[in-house]
Steps between C-alpha positions, in 0.01 A plus 500: 500500500126546560216277380406746223858488365482120489165503320634749245810286453294187438279674245786666309709183492199317357487763225870441426438123498222556245740716296755217492236245393379726220856556381578126507200446271606783266849353470354190334393713203288283269532201734727203567404317180600800287827531693580132434420553132745792491770285660431217254592738216835563669390849609509669837191677633489879514569505873784250469656717229475816711636328811795358305574838342503704821806493727479217757384606849452861384192704587218538252143623495222378275281754323137413434503144635120512545424677172203339330381314812126433481481647148419327168326204667309414181833484315657266754674771702836669463717436810752777563388650166694225322832677556753510784660838580776541757737774607828338597872475428692338215879509538433738793326745264144597594250437221146401402430151366183422301425134420198369306339204675429246225300284744225765489322482162839441327614840627224683312440866580180596681418868563648476850817343350555810290438723802752305708764507225450874466539538877832312483619731221379805694714396798800451270447839334444696824805348665716449188542135588609229254206281400521134398224330300468120506265444208274194471160610375231409250419871457172684552214296649271524197160468676580830676695674223271805506608568861872467439587600145433859388492746792776720641572279802457173310741248341660741252618730779751230596698548178473878519659472846773276358593785265477767771722301738752442226521876439548551876792257508317250721638149447248250359592134450264231370518124502256324267431177689185375326240638266528862387252590231335784305531847653661349808804420286596867509564507876818288505631645176451857625717406799875571496588132474295188430578140591304205356489143631568236238218258410252617770467866396376668185421852385298611198228741397281212380528127576506221247120453491436868435778513239336208320159670514632843397747423220478124446856428617557174688769530766556375857534742791862413573612579146276805493620662821716276716836576660711389202293709258525818705861463615647384168270624221284800598731643768190590704643354823847545647572181695397134470459315830502122548227503764327725754790508746749581225283794393472627858877461550558720193279770658702477821821540301371809317371658824834438668669740257260795508652827625378675812211746480490864598338537840243740644700528821242410764653486847590159642700385800559159653166333561371417847210281604209652696558485876132424551399151385340513149293192593305728735333651192256209504385584853490877458287508185136455614266230375238752394570777249283730714712464814755760610871432561826693528682526165822604676527137613478384136774744392731382780484147360584607145788747536867449584571503876127580545616862486346799319504880510147633498405815306233725658424242769235710676320628191264315266519188713286270284791480257847407625792646303853395589850437370643151551704227334387171351777249431744792516311719249386844615123532463225747576195323642144627464267280708141517610475504880217263587468601865248757625707816563448820695603835354655788698158666481354206689313362198489128426592377151418154366792278404529417132323821395686781323423841652598848375810523720622146420461563124693827537777328697530214249525749210786686669680177588473363145649827373786468749579145390510614137731786598734258679476218243355251749274219370147496642323205664122517548342271760130502415223432748263778407124535502501831312489874564295651784150607399242735652439874516800577720743332261334643190504852643867452590579413138560124520468474122773761455734335752430157354571634152836634622596157628389326180695761303816432701466123457434538126796729434750323724819415308660274759396134479188407697411165655160409639409228748129453573484362852126538562233726352546675167174681444385777269708812449725383783640241258592782263658733756702212647649409162270235361571327169385801296785709647788295362662334801807309380360200689167457677421198717224403741504301821240219523310728742448768234171618350474719187173668407310826477377432855486215751280198439266592786451858383469415132258212551266724704508768229438240229218349707328838523521540123373146440207524743400842366489357147286207614261729686458712187384182328237461771674208670503465878810367672490316831775537758618148417516577127690821575749310717551238226547771239754679721690174555506431124623851418766493773630159391552622144656829612731328749635284216585817308683667792725195548872563440497200264229658286725807465812291437318295234440820304851639570368792705789391722822316418421229750368380833797450730585367843553807724843358584601546133430875507859607566626288209245650258586856598876441506509329159267767364729783610805314369324470163402869505860592574587387143297792360629849577228760563472705183256777597443741786216478749231753413160516666353701214208727582332416831289702736707547812 
């Protein structure tokens, strides 16, 4: 190993260490005092409930762990969006679990909470996975009700999705394990089956104080909407549980009896580990996002036996297209080559840039994978499409449009891993969030933006200085340097993978060593949903 490899390794392992520290903080939710308060009531925390529910020692992935990070500071923050979402296994059946975290503002819904819940339902709908709701929420966070209540992708969409999933035959099970009020009361009751915990859980459209104010009736919450009321009088809930564990055990028992699903039929053989050491990823990936490296070495550390069959190896070299296996699943990989490459014509092409020929190759490969029913994996480290007169005259817009068209119309499941840069239209062509990847995750080394921090800050500086000069103000070199530093600092914060994860532009920031698990579990989930339409590119200019 050379010195550069060791320096890269040190830097990337520091990024993973930072990831682990951030996650440890997120796991505390509203803090240790709130956790102790939850325990004092005889209740488990959201994470304890999820961990108890999922099969012991089974694999799982957490969706949106960093959602809400750095947001809502004036409201006290909203760690992990106040809800825990995991894809895992209950009674060996793959499913999605959604658990309100009552240590965060009593489980109240912020705008990002609604977005995260909708993302969980989207995953369940796309993959026809059972979804389990562990309800413990005070309802909409009233100071921000205008940002969560009335719009299409707001709170009400949750219940619309409940109805849609029911019509699709997707299993939904709810356990009411704390407060469940107002419009939120519809979620568990629109599920197939609802369990309520005696004494610690309640469900009603309006609590005792509001009932008193509205109609003058004096009644306590337990009598109004406790477990006995809803299991013995109203018939709203189906099962009464003695405590949290009893409720979770009932879910396990129900899941254990669900019939098998129809499968899409994606190809899988016995899994094999990569022959090349995956730990080498930390040394291969450069410290700077501007540096070149060989993406083939990344692929070798992600795929079974480090083996792949490359498609059009000598054409369009700034994108690598190949067939491989990940944890036994057949996949088609579309990856940005980050090394400077030489074409057969003797021309040099910059790594990470999409040229006409690489866009054309990727389009053809995506079509082939759809023809063969092979899931697609996109490894993003892209700075964008090539610019300049030569590219424009060669029709780069047309070739780029073809690639975007193929990605958009792909019917096989797509999975995106952002390893480095994700800039501009390159994000779109390489299956960014707007193009419906089943799962999208970023390594700690990732950056998401219209352009790099260096480029953007220089452009913004030019705009800022021009505006100041119009006002008749003179700027010294020192003032210009300070302004550039200020602009770059703000922009760099926005290109951080955590900034993207906080807003659910990605499903998470992950350790590169977890990549195979994310893709494998994602394909397994997608295999529950047979492909129901044919691949059709529509009208494109060929």
